[in-house]
Amino acid sequence: MRTLILVPVIHTSADLGSLAKDVTNRGIADLGEYVWEKHQATVEKFWDALSGYFDSMDVSGVKIYQDGMIADGAVGQKIVEESAKAGSRNYELVARLIKRGAILVKTEDFKLVKEERDRLIALTQAKSLARKLIIFVKYKLAKGRLLNKRDRFIAKSIDESLGHGETGIIFIGAYHNIKKRLEKNICVREIKDTRKVKEYQMLLPFCNKHKGRFEKLGGYLVSKPEGNGLASDSQSHKVEV
């Protein structure tokens, strides 16, 4: 049996590189500065909770998978280090795990990751409203196809690199859906419920309308993950929302 600890993540602005400024400006414009800053604080506490969880785990020999990770070895290590220096909480955590003996594995196909990023950059750089609308429609039409292709590649990468009796950890955006694509002999353990992480992100633009539910989900995000990553799914989700 092989074990994969699945960590559905919310990326911080530092993960977005050149897109960070545009995303931040858009967030403030759409939500207001108070709501945006509160959301950012929730995301920081979310990563605090994850960091505390993994800091207490023996990760020697554990395989690390990361969405967007297009290399391993020296190149992958450089990507992790540079992203951590830029302030990415995700990559700061991955860097610490590697220092403690975890092994970084190439997770994604460069061409697919680049295609999606190029489309997002084109959207943020569009000068006119008409041009932005055209690019947005094209991106929406391609997004599902790209996500499916990326998920298939990620699942294949895990299957080919995670050996019998080994444990892996994957940090992946909540909108991905790799579980159904993984081989049956890979036991998946979520330390946070992907559906709840995704729901929080979906409700963010409508948080005032669904304030009660949104705040409960926010409380769930910042709570301590349950179990040790090797327990059953029912044991991994003791915090109900």
Short mmCIF file of C-alpha atoms in Angstrom, two decimals:
data_model
loop_
_atom_site.label_atom_id
_atom_site.label_comp_id
_atom_site.label_asym_id
_atom_site.label_seq_id
_atom_site.Cartn_x
_atom_site.Cartn_y
_atom_site.Cartn_z
CA MET A 1 0.00 0.00 0.00
CA ARG A 2 1.13 3.55 -0.75
CA THR A 3 0.00 6.59 1.26
CA LEU A 4 -0.55 10.09 -0.07
CA ILE A 5 -1.26 12.94 2.35
CA LEU A 6 -3.32 15.46 0.42
CA VAL A 7 -3.09 19.09 1.49
CA PRO A 8 -5.64 21.34 -0.30
CA VAL A 9 -4.08 24.78 -0.24
CA ILE A 10 -4.94 28.43 -0.67
CA HIS A 11 -2.09 30.23 -2.38
CA THR A 12 -0.80 33.51 -0.98
CA SER A 13 0.04 36.55 -3.11
CA ALA A 14 3.72 35.59 -2.95
CA ASP A 15 2.91 32.40 -4.88
CA LEU A 16 1.63 34.42 -7.82
CA GLY A 17 4.87 36.18 -8.77
CA SER A 18 4.25 38.91 -11.35
CA LEU A 19 0.49 38.40 -11.00
CA ALA A 20 0.46 39.26 -7.29
CA LYS A 21 -0.01 43.03 -7.64
CA ASP A 22 -2.92 42.68 -10.07
CA VAL A 23 -4.63 40.05 -7.93
CA THR A 24 -4.23 42.17 -4.79
CA ASN A 25 -5.58 45.29 -6.50
CA ARG A 26 -8.51 43.32 -7.89
CA GLY A 27 -9.22 41.80 -4.47
CA ILE A 28 -9.31 45.18 -2.78
CA ALA A 29 -11.45 46.68 -5.55
CA ASP A 30 -13.99 43.83 -5.45
CA LEU A 31 -14.14 43.16 -1.71
CA GLY A 32 -12.97 46.32 -0.03
CA GLU A 33 -9.72 46.73 1.87
CA TYR A 34 -11.09 45.48 5.21
CA VAL A 35 -12.50 42.19 3.85
CA TRP A 36 -9.41 41.59 1.69
CA GLU A 37 -7.04 42.12 4.63
CA LYS A 38 -9.17 39.85 6.83
CA HIS A 39 -9.02 37.17 4.13
CA GLN A 40 -5.24 37.55 3.90
CA ALA A 41 -4.99 37.15 7.69
CA THR A 42 -7.07 33.96 7.50
CA VAL A 43 -4.80 32.54 4.80
CA GLU A 44 -1.71 33.32 6.92
CA LYS A 45 -3.24 31.52 9.92
CA PHE A 46 -4.19 28.62 7.64
CA TRP A 47 -0.50 28.22 6.76
CA ASP A 48 0.46 28.60 10.42
CA ALA A 49 -1.78 25.63 11.22
CA LEU A 50 -0.32 23.52 8.40
CA SER A 51 3.24 24.42 9.37
CA GLY A 52 2.66 23.41 12.97
CA TYR A 53 1.18 20.11 11.83
CA PHE A 54 4.10 19.13 9.61
CA ASP A 55 6.77 20.45 11.99
CA SER A 56 5.80 17.64 14.38
CA MET A 57 5.90 14.90 11.72
CA ASP A 58 8.84 12.66 10.82
CA VAL A 59 9.25 13.35 7.09
CA SER A 60 12.55 11.62 6.39
CA GLY A 61 12.25 9.90 3.00
CA VAL A 62 8.74 11.26 2.37
CA LYS A 63 8.10 12.30 -1.26
CA ILE A 64 6.96 15.91 -1.73
CA TYR A 65 4.64 16.83 -4.61
CA GLN A 66 3.67 20.43 -5.30
CA ASP A 67 1.26 21.86 -7.84
CA GLY A 68 3.20 23.96 -10.33
CA MET A 69 6.47 22.13 -9.56
CA ILE A 70 7.99 21.49 -12.98
CA ALA A 71 11.36 20.09 -11.86
CA ASP A 72 13.19 18.25 -9.12
CA GLY A 73 16.87 17.92 -8.29
CA ALA A 74 18.97 21.10 -8.30
CA VAL A 75 16.51 23.04 -10.47
CA GLY A 76 13.56 22.12 -8.29
CA GLN A 77 15.53 23.00 -5.16
CA LYS A 78 16.31 26.42 -6.68
CA ILE A 79 12.64 27.03 -7.43
CA VAL A 80 11.73 26.18 -3.84
CA GLU A 81 14.44 28.39 -2.36
CA GLU A 82 13.66 31.40 -4.55
CA SER A 83 9.91 31.10 -3.93
CA ALA A 84 10.47 30.80 -0.18
CA LYS A 85 12.69 33.89 -0.22
CA ALA A 86 9.92 35.76 -2.07
CA GLY A 87 7.60 35.08 0.87
CA SER A 88 5.60 32.03 -0.25
CA ARG A 89 4.29 30.26 2.85
CA ASN A 90 3.76 27.13 0.76
CA TYR A 91 7.36 26.99 -0.41
CA GLU A 92 8.72 28.01 3.00
CA LEU A 93 7.06 24.88 4.37
CA VAL A 94 8.31 22.70 1.51
CA ALA A 95 11.84 24.03 2.03
CA ARG A 96 11.74 23.07 5.71
CA LEU A 97 10.45 19.59 4.89
CA ILE A 98 13.29 19.06 2.41
CA LYS A 99 15.85 20.17 5.01
CA ARG A 100 14.42 17.56 7.35
CA GLY A 101 14.91 14.75 4.82
CA ALA A 102 11.87 14.88 2.53
CA ILE A 103 12.43 14.38 -1.21
CA LEU A 104 11.13 16.84 -3.81
CA VAL A 105 9.57 15.21 -6.89
CA LYS A 106 8.75 16.78 -10.25
CA THR A 107 4.97 17.01 -10.23
CA GLU A 108 3.79 18.91 -13.31
CA ASP A 109 4.39 19.30 -17.04
CA PHE A 110 6.15 22.58 -17.88
CA LYS A 111 4.14 23.23 -21.05
CA LEU A 112 0.77 22.92 -19.29
CA VAL A 113 1.80 25.13 -16.37
CA LYS A 114 3.25 27.72 -18.75
CA GLU A 115 0.12 27.75 -20.92
CA GLU A 116 -2.12 28.52 -17.97
CA ARG A 117 0.22 31.17 -16.57
CA ASP A 118 0.59 32.83 -19.99
CA ARG A 119 -3.18 33.09 -20.28
CA LEU A 120 -3.44 34.68 -16.83
CA ILE A 121 -0.66 37.16 -17.59
CA ALA A 122 -2.32 38.11 -20.89
CA LEU A 123 -5.57 38.73 -18.99
CA THR A 124 -3.96 41.04 -16.45
CA GLN A 125 -1.99 42.93 -19.11
CA ALA A 126 -4.88 43.56 -21.51
CA LYS A 127 -5.19 47.32 -22.08
CA SER A 128 -8.80 47.66 -23.19
CA LEU A 129 -11.97 46.27 -21.65
CA ALA A 130 -12.90 44.62 -24.96
CA ARG A 131 -9.52 42.89 -25.20
CA LYS A 132 -9.71 41.79 -21.56
CA LEU A 133 -13.18 40.32 -22.15
CA ILE A 134 -12.01 38.34 -25.20
CA ILE A 135 -9.01 36.93 -23.33
CA PHE A 136 -11.19 36.13 -20.28
CA VAL A 137 -13.69 34.17 -22.39
CA LYS A 138 -10.88 32.22 -24.05
CA TYR A 139 -9.32 31.48 -20.66
CA LYS A 140 -12.63 30.27 -19.20
CA LEU A 141 -13.11 27.95 -22.17
CA ALA A 142 -9.60 26.53 -21.82
CA LYS A 143 -9.43 26.41 -18.02
CA GLY A 144 -11.31 23.14 -17.54
CA ARG A 145 -9.33 21.39 -20.26
CA LEU A 146 -6.02 22.59 -18.82
CA LEU A 147 -6.96 21.61 -15.28
CA ASN A 148 -7.94 18.11 -16.39
CA LYS A 149 -4.69 17.67 -18.31
CA ARG A 150 -2.66 18.91 -15.37
CA ASP A 151 -4.49 16.59 -12.95
CA ARG A 152 -3.87 13.58 -15.19
CA PHE A 153 -0.18 14.43 -15.41
CA ILE A 154 0.07 14.95 -11.63
CA ALA A 155 -1.63 11.61 -10.91
CA LYS A 156 0.73 9.88 -13.36
CA SER A 157 3.76 11.52 -11.73
CA ILE A 158 2.67 10.26 -8.32
CA ASP A 159 1.97 6.74 -9.56
CA GLU A 160 5.37 6.47 -11.25
CA SER A 161 7.42 7.86 -8.36
CA LEU A 162 5.68 6.72 -5.16
CA GLY A 163 6.86 3.23 -4.33
CA HIS A 164 5.21 0.45 -2.35
CA GLY A 165 5.16 1.28 1.36
CA GLU A 166 6.18 4.89 0.75
CA THR A 167 4.43 8.05 1.88
CA GLY A 168 3.98 11.21 -0.16
CA ILE A 169 2.64 14.67 0.59
CA ILE A 170 0.98 16.74 -2.11
CA PHE A 171 0.29 20.47 -1.76
CA ILE A 172 -2.34 21.29 -4.35
CA GLY A 173 -4.97 23.95 -5.02
CA ALA A 174 -8.48 22.99 -3.91
CA TYR A 175 -9.87 23.34 -7.43
CA HIS A 176 -7.79 20.40 -8.60
CA ASN A 177 -9.32 16.93 -8.45
CA ILE A 178 -6.63 14.27 -8.57
CA LYS A 179 -8.20 11.75 -6.19
CA LYS A 180 -10.35 10.10 -8.85
CA ARG A 181 -7.32 9.78 -11.14
CA LEU A 182 -5.01 8.07 -8.66
CA GLU A 183 -4.40 4.34 -8.68
CA LYS A 184 -6.53 2.30 -6.28
CA ASN A 185 -3.50 1.12 -4.30
CA ILE A 186 -2.72 4.69 -3.24
CA CYS A 187 -4.38 5.46 0.09
CA VAL A 188 -5.30 9.17 0.14
CA ARG A 189 -5.55 11.01 3.48
CA GLU A 190 -6.79 14.60 3.49
CA ILE A 191 -5.67 16.66 6.49
CA LYS A 192 -8.13 19.37 5.47
CA ASP A 193 -11.42 18.75 3.68
CA THR A 194 -10.88 19.88 0.08
CA ARG A 195 -14.58 20.64 -0.35
CA LYS A 196 -14.53 23.10 2.55
CA VAL A 197 -11.34 24.82 1.40
CA LYS A 198 -12.86 25.19 -2.07
CA GLU A 199 -16.18 26.41 -0.68
CA TYR A 200 -14.40 29.12 1.33
CA GLN A 201 -12.74 30.40 -1.85
CA MET A 202 -16.00 30.26 -3.81
CA LEU A 203 -17.87 32.22 -1.11
CA LEU A 204 -15.18 34.89 -0.76
CA PRO A 205 -16.73 37.24 -3.37
CA PHE A 206 -20.11 36.80 -1.64
CA CYS A 207 -18.89 36.73 1.97
CA ASN A 208 -21.22 39.49 3.15
CA LYS A 209 -24.25 37.66 1.77
CA HIS A 210 -23.19 34.36 3.37
CA LYS A 211 -21.41 35.79 6.41
CA GLY A 212 -22.27 33.02 8.88
CA ARG A 213 -21.18 30.17 6.64
CA PHE A 214 -18.11 32.05 5.45
CA GLU A 215 -16.93 32.75 8.99
CA LYS A 216 -17.42 29.09 9.98
CA LEU A 217 -15.34 27.99 7.03
CA GLY A 218 -12.70 30.54 7.94
CA GLY A 219 -12.61 29.09 11.45
CA TYR A 220 -12.19 25.61 9.98
CA LEU A 221 -9.30 26.72 7.81
CA VAL A 222 -7.27 28.09 10.72
CA SER A 223 -8.00 25.15 13.05
CA LYS A 224 -5.34 22.55 13.75
CA PRO A 225 -5.37 19.66 11.24
CA GLU A 226 -6.43 16.42 12.85
CA GLY A 227 -4.72 13.04 12.91
CA ASN A 228 -1.19 12.17 11.83
CA GLY A 229 -1.77 11.89 8.10
CA LEU A 230 -1.90 8.12 8.36
CA ALA A 231 -5.32 7.76 9.99
CA SER A 232 -8.54 7.01 8.17
CA ASP A 233 -10.45 9.78 6.40
CA SER A 234 -13.09 9.80 9.11
CA GLN A 235 -10.39 10.43 11.72
CA SER A 236 -8.83 13.17 9.60
CA HIS A 237 -11.89 15.43 9.73
CA LYS A 238 -12.97 15.76 13.35
CA VAL A 239 -13.67 19.47 12.97
CA GLU A 240 -17.14 19.76 11.49
CA VAL A 241 -18.44 22.88 9.80
#
